[in-house]
mmCIF file of C-alpha atoms in Angstrom:
data_model
loop_
_atom_site.group_PDB
_atom_site.id
_atom_site.type_symbol
_atom_site.label_atom_id
_atom_site.label_comp_id
_atom_site.label_asym_id
_atom_site.label_seq_id
_atom_site.Cartn_x
_atom_site.Cartn_y
_atom_site.Cartn_z
ATOM 1 C CA MET A 234 72.711 -27.763 36.541
ATOM 2 C CA HIS A 235 72.312 -29.131 33.047
ATOM 3 C CA GLY A 236 70.871 -32.200 31.420
ATOM 4 C CA SER A 237 67.721 -33.558 33.066
ATOM 5 C CA VAL A 238 67.013 -34.820 36.571
ATOM 6 C CA LYS A 239 63.729 -36.617 37.242
ATOM 7 C CA PHE A 240 62.234 -37.154 40.698
ATOM 8 C CA GLY A 241 59.759 -39.754 41.890
ATOM 9 C CA ALA A 242 57.731 -39.466 45.099
ATOM 10 C CA LEU A 243 59.884 -37.792 47.747
ATOM 11 C CA LEU A 244 59.462 -35.911 51.025
ATOM 12 C CA ALA A 245 62.533 -33.807 51.713
ATOM 13 C CA VAL A 246 64.168 -30.431 51.522
ATOM 14 C CA ILE A 247 67.414 -30.314 49.577
ATOM 15 C CA LEU A 248 69.840 -27.889 51.156
ATOM 16 C CA ILE A 249 73.200 -26.614 50.054
ATOM 17 C CA THR A 250 75.771 -24.948 52.291
ATOM 18 C CA ALA A 251 78.391 -22.397 51.338
ATOM 19 C CA THR A 252 80.838 -25.301 51.052
ATOM 20 C CA GLY A 253 78.581 -27.152 48.637
ATOM 21 C CA LEU A 254 77.492 -29.949 50.994
ATOM 22 C CA LEU A 255 73.924 -31.240 50.770
ATOM 23 C CA TYR A 256 71.647 -31.776 53.757
ATOM 24 C CA TYR A 257 68.058 -32.955 54.173
ATOM 25 C CA PHE A 258 65.409 -32.068 56.709
ATOM 26 C CA SER A 259 61.632 -32.000 56.995
ATOM 27 C CA PRO A 260 59.937 -28.587 56.612
ATOM 28 C CA SER A 261 58.568 -26.915 59.746
ATOM 29 C CA ARG A 262 55.917 -24.273 60.300
ATOM 30 C CA MET A 263 56.870 -20.682 61.030
ATOM 31 C CA GLU A 264 55.542 -19.083 64.194
ATOM 32 C CA ALA A 265 53.148 -16.165 63.950
ATOM 33 C CA ALA A 266 54.531 -12.773 64.929
ATOM 34 C CA ALA A 267 53.062 -10.202 67.275
ATOM 35 C CA GLU A 268 50.456 -7.829 65.891
ATOM 36 C CA GLY A 269 51.407 -4.266 64.961
ATOM 37 C CA LYS A 270 49.668 -1.186 63.574
ATOM 38 C CA GLY A 271 50.828 -1.256 59.969
ATOM 39 C CA VAL A 272 48.435 -1.335 57.003
ATOM 40 C CA ILE A 273 48.678 -2.663 53.450
ATOM 41 C CA THR A 274 46.095 -1.537 50.903
ATOM 42 C CA GLY A 275 45.989 -2.602 47.292
ATOM 43 C CA VAL A 276 44.122 -3.328 44.104
ATOM 44 C CA VAL A 277 44.132 -6.399 41.856
ATOM 45 C CA LYS A 278 43.762 -5.978 38.086
ATOM 46 C CA ASP A 279 43.835 -8.198 35.032
ATOM 47 C CA GLU A 280 46.586 -7.824 32.438
ATOM 48 C CA ASN A 281 44.527 -5.159 30.638
ATOM 49 C CA GLY A 282 44.197 -3.046 33.772
ATOM 50 C CA ALA A 283 40.572 -3.863 34.615
ATOM 51 C CA PRO A 284 39.862 -4.431 38.337
ATOM 52 C CA LEU A 285 39.220 -8.020 39.416
ATOM 53 C CA ARG A 286 36.563 -8.714 42.034
ATOM 54 C CA GLY A 287 36.336 -11.871 44.112
ATOM 55 C CA VAL A 288 40.097 -12.444 44.235
ATOM 56 C CA ASN A 289 41.369 -14.237 47.335
ATOM 57 C CA VAL A 290 44.355 -12.222 48.596
ATOM 58 C CA VAL A 291 46.655 -13.790 51.186
ATOM 59 C CA CYS A 292 49.149 -12.135 53.535
ATOM 60 C CA GLU A 293 50.839 -14.635 55.859
ATOM 61 C CA GLU A 294 47.989 -16.324 57.784
ATOM 62 C CA SER A 295 45.320 -13.760 56.815
ATOM 63 C CA SER A 296 43.160 -13.654 53.693
ATOM 64 C CA VAL A 297 40.598 -11.221 52.275
ATOM 65 C CA THR A 298 38.497 -10.974 49.108
ATOM 66 C CA THR A 299 38.644 -8.050 46.692
ATOM 67 C CA ASN A 300 35.565 -5.854 46.268
ATOM 68 C CA ASP A 301 33.941 -4.684 43.022
ATOM 69 C CA LYS A 302 36.836 -2.273 42.482
ATOM 70 C CA GLY A 303 39.447 -4.982 43.013
ATOM 71 C CA GLU A 304 40.474 -3.418 46.315
ATOM 72 C CA PHE A 305 41.714 -5.114 49.474
ATOM 73 C CA SER A 306 43.447 -4.223 52.747
ATOM 74 C CA PHE A 307 45.293 -5.819 55.663
ATOM 75 C CA GLU A 308 45.610 -4.151 59.061
ATOM 76 C CA GLY A 309 47.407 -4.818 62.334
ATOM 77 C CA LEU A 310 50.757 -5.550 60.680
ATOM 78 C CA ARG A 311 54.147 -5.325 62.321
ATOM 79 C CA GLU A 312 57.129 -3.637 60.690
ATOM 80 C CA GLY A 313 58.755 -5.787 58.004
ATOM 81 C CA ARG A 314 58.455 -7.248 54.525
ATOM 82 C CA TYR A 315 55.371 -9.174 53.421
ATOM 83 C CA LEU A 316 54.638 -11.467 50.514
ATOM 84 C CA ILE A 317 51.172 -10.806 49.095
ATOM 85 C CA LYS A 318 49.614 -13.537 46.922
ATOM 86 C CA ALA A 319 46.392 -13.299 44.912
ATOM 87 C CA TYR A 320 44.312 -16.296 43.779
ATOM 88 C CA LYS A 321 41.467 -16.467 41.274
ATOM 89 C CA GLN A 322 40.305 -19.441 39.226
ATOM 90 C CA GLY A 323 41.565 -19.298 35.658
ATOM 91 C CA TYR A 324 44.424 -16.917 36.475
ATOM 92 C CA MET A 325 48.081 -17.261 37.354
ATOM 93 C CA ILE A 326 48.808 -16.438 40.969
ATOM 94 C CA GLY A 327 49.564 -12.764 41.510
ATOM 95 C CA VAL A 328 52.521 -12.053 43.762
ATOM 96 C CA LYS A 329 54.021 -8.915 45.256
ATOM 97 C CA ASP A 330 56.663 -8.226 47.895
ATOM 98 C CA VAL A 331 55.928 -5.127 49.987
ATOM 99 C CA GLU A 332 57.627 -3.433 52.937
ATOM 100 C CA VAL A 333 55.710 -1.937 55.847
ATOM 101 C CA GLU A 334 57.390 0.577 58.125
ATOM 102 C CA LYS A 335 56.567 0.718 61.816
ATOM 103 C CA ASP A 336 52.916 1.797 62.186
ATOM 104 C CA GLY A 337 53.060 2.784 58.516
ATOM 105 C CA LYS A 338 50.914 2.305 55.425
ATOM 106 C CA ALA A 339 51.937 0.670 52.152
ATOM 107 C CA SER A 340 50.043 0.291 48.887
ATOM 108 C CA VAL A 341 50.428 -2.338 46.194
ATOM 109 C CA GLU A 342 49.072 -3.059 42.718
ATOM 110 C CA ILE A 343 48.864 -6.670 41.528
ATOM 111 C CA PHE A 344 48.284 -7.740 37.927
ATOM 112 C CA MET A 345 47.016 -11.236 37.104
ATOM 113 C CA LYS A 346 47.253 -13.040 33.765
ATOM 114 C CA LYS A 347 45.178 -15.908 32.409
ATOM 115 C CA ILE A 348 46.628 -19.321 33.248
ATOM 116 C CA LYS A 349 48.421 -21.396 30.600
ATOM 117 C CA ARG A 350 50.452 -24.619 30.509
ATOM 118 C CA ARG A 351 53.822 -22.989 29.807
ATOM 119 C CA ILE A 352 54.754 -20.058 32.026
ATOM 120 C CA ILE A 353 57.724 -17.832 31.234
ATOM 121 C CA VAL A 354 59.864 -16.337 34.010
ATOM 122 C CA ALA A 355 62.284 -13.594 32.958
ATOM 123 C CA THR A 356 64.672 -10.940 34.217
ATOM 124 C CA ASP A 357 64.204 -8.550 31.279
ATOM 125 C CA GLY A 358 60.521 -7.697 31.712
ATOM 126 C CA THR A 359 59.281 -10.010 28.943
ATOM 127 C CA GLY A 360 57.976 -12.868 31.102
ATOM 128 C CA ASP A 361 54.657 -13.834 32.606
ATOM 129 C CA TYR A 362 56.541 -13.350 35.866
ATOM 130 C CA ASN A 363 59.412 -10.860 35.981
ATOM 131 C CA CYS A 364 62.228 -11.047 38.521
ATOM 132 C CA ASP A 365 64.326 -8.153 39.814
ATOM 133 C CA GLY A 366 67.224 -10.032 41.426
ATOM 134 C CA VAL A 367 65.759 -9.881 44.948
ATOM 135 C CA ASN A 368 63.944 -12.941 46.323
ATOM 136 C CA ASP A 369 63.340 -14.265 42.827
ATOM 137 C CA GLU A 370 62.007 -17.476 44.385
ATOM 138 C CA TYR A 371 58.740 -15.583 44.963
ATOM 139 C CA GLU A 372 57.971 -15.303 41.250
ATOM 140 C CA ILE A 373 59.400 -18.740 40.445
ATOM 141 C CA ASN A 374 57.295 -20.424 43.126
ATOM 142 C CA ALA A 375 54.173 -18.532 42.042
ATOM 143 C CA ALA A 376 54.664 -19.899 38.520
ATOM 144 C CA ILE A 377 55.054 -23.462 39.831
ATOM 145 C CA GLU A 378 52.068 -23.174 42.171
ATOM 146 C CA SER A 379 49.918 -21.753 39.365
ATOM 147 C CA LEU A 380 50.641 -24.791 37.197
ATOM 148 C CA SER A 381 50.035 -27.176 40.093
ATOM 149 C CA MET A 382 46.439 -25.910 40.257
ATOM 150 C CA ILE A 383 45.781 -27.136 36.694
ATOM 151 C CA GLY A 384 47.656 -30.425 36.973
ATOM 152 C CA GLY A 385 51.124 -29.364 35.859
ATOM 153 C CA GLY A 386 53.054 -27.832 32.997
ATOM 154 C CA THR A 387 56.351 -26.122 32.202
ATOM 155 C CA VAL A 388 58.092 -23.284 34.033
ATOM 156 C CA HIS A 389 60.641 -21.845 31.613
ATOM 157 C CA LEU A 390 63.346 -19.539 32.959
ATOM 158 C CA LYS A 391 64.647 -17.309 30.203
ATOM 159 C CA GLU A 392 68.303 -16.422 29.872
ATOM 160 C CA GLY A 393 69.492 -14.452 32.890
ATOM 161 C CA ARG A 394 70.580 -14.655 36.517
ATOM 162 C CA TYR A 395 67.962 -15.383 39.182
ATOM 163 C CA THR A 396 68.887 -14.722 42.815
ATOM 164 C CA ILE A 397 67.081 -16.770 45.446
ATOM 165 C CA ASP A 398 66.996 -16.384 49.223
ATOM 166 C CA GLY A 399 64.724 -19.348 49.910
ATOM 167 C CA PRO A 400 63.715 -22.708 48.450
ATOM 168 C CA VAL A 401 62.146 -23.398 45.078
ATOM 169 C CA VAL A 402 59.070 -25.522 45.858
ATOM 170 C CA LEU A 403 58.408 -28.106 43.157
ATOM 171 C CA ALA A 404 55.063 -29.788 42.471
ATOM 172 C CA HIS A 405 53.609 -32.765 40.595
ATOM 173 C CA ASN A 406 53.991 -32.955 36.812
ATOM 174 C CA ILE A 407 56.291 -29.947 36.529
ATOM 175 C CA ILE A 408 59.063 -29.378 34.008
ATOM 176 C CA PHE A 409 61.401 -26.778 35.510
ATOM 177 C CA GLU A 410 63.858 -25.636 32.868
ATOM 178 C CA GLY A 411 66.262 -22.938 31.797
ATOM 179 C CA GLU A 412 67.701 -22.077 28.396
ATOM 180 C CA GLY A 413 71.034 -23.827 28.908
ATOM 181 C CA GLN A 414 73.827 -24.094 31.453
ATOM 182 C CA ASP A 415 75.669 -21.107 29.971
ATOM 183 C CA ARG A 416 72.567 -18.914 29.712
ATOM 184 C CA THR A 417 70.313 -19.441 32.746
ATOM 185 C CA TYR A 418 71.763 -19.189 36.259
ATOM 186 C CA ILE A 419 70.078 -19.633 39.626
ATOM 187 C CA LYS A 420 72.223 -17.744 42.119
ATOM 188 C CA LEU A 421 72.147 -18.304 45.865
ATOM 189 C CA LYS A 422 72.176 -14.938 47.634
ATOM 190 C CA ASP A 423 75.623 -13.770 48.760
ATOM 191 C CA TRP A 424 76.651 -12.764 52.263
ATOM 192 C CA ASN A 425 73.913 -14.563 54.130
ATOM 193 C CA ASN A 426 74.647 -15.619 57.715
ATOM 194 C CA ARG A 427 72.429 -18.705 57.701
ATOM 195 C CA GLU A 428 74.375 -21.951 57.730
ATOM 196 C CA TYR A 429 72.154 -23.783 55.246
ATOM 197 C CA TRP A 430 70.532 -22.730 51.998
ATOM 198 C CA GLY A 431 67.220 -24.070 50.748
ATOM 199 C CA LEU A 432 67.512 -25.241 47.155
ATOM 200 C CA PHE A 433 64.522 -27.400 46.194
ATOM 201 C CA VAL A 434 61.573 -28.576 48.267
ATOM 202 C CA LEU A 435 59.894 -31.772 47.079
ATOM 203 C CA ASN A 436 56.897 -32.757 49.214
ATOM 204 C CA LYS A 437 55.685 -36.178 47.989
ATOM 205 C CA VAL A 438 55.896 -35.004 44.388
ATOM 206 C CA SER A 439 56.225 -37.165 41.283
ATOM 207 C CA ASN A 440 56.961 -36.734 37.587
ATOM 208 C CA VAL A 441 59.264 -33.724 37.980
ATOM 209 C CA THR A 442 61.965 -32.795 35.467
ATOM 210 C CA VAL A 443 64.717 -30.262 36.252
ATOM 211 C CA ARG A 444 67.043 -29.265 33.408
ATOM 212 C CA ASP A 445 69.141 -26.770 31.496
ATOM 213 C CA PHE A 446 70.427 -24.253 34.039
ATOM 214 C CA THR A 447 73.461 -23.672 36.249
ATOM 215 C CA LEU A 448 73.299 -23.372 40.027
ATOM 216 C CA ASP A 449 75.727 -20.718 41.303
ATOM 217 C CA GLY A 450 76.686 -20.855 45.004
ATOM 218 C CA ASN A 451 76.915 -17.935 47.418
ATOM 219 C CA LYS A 452 80.236 -16.220 48.181
ATOM 220 C CA HIS A 453 80.317 -16.507 51.960
ATOM 221 C CA LYS A 454 78.010 -17.845 54.644
ATOM 222 C CA GLY A 455 79.072 -15.293 57.254
ATOM 223 C CA PHE A 456 78.385 -11.605 57.704
ATOM 224 C CA ARG A 457 79.753 -9.314 55.042
ATOM 225 C CA ARG A 458 82.613 -7.110 56.165
ATOM 226 C CA GLU A 459 83.520 -3.937 54.294
#
């Protein structure tokens, strides 16, 4: 995608299939899963490594607050991957993807930076949020949500390839931009067996600009065969 696209108020999910067709549907809530015996423990720190107390840490439908040492924990988790998000006024949202084995324990360290109006997302380790090519929508959405809490701003994706396996959720007064159609690519994950891909979610948002990147489709919507 290149040039600029501006959106007014809109309630929809834009979807793209492996064949490039667009569909729209209203978002639905996910059902809660059965409780397990897994545990996630962690610590939240500022960008200088000092522990942050009073941070609201969210894991699915549960939330806890960090203690004086910046520590938190979640118990009763089933086997699987979890997205951990940390919220504190004046800071960008902290985000971490963690896997819990059956009845196992996992630990995580989350660093939070001071909020600003222009947030950099990168694949080379130089951004405010840094993507690793797996579920990069987590970091991208955290950047957008952080700006939405202060009324808007710019999410700038540096040169690179960003692989998403879920929708990018836009918000009011957001400029969502890359560094050019031949430099910044948003790649839909290959070899996924879901029929539809989430691209952008716009829930009654206004004053949104999307520009200067290329959207790269997935290779095949079916199961991968070796």
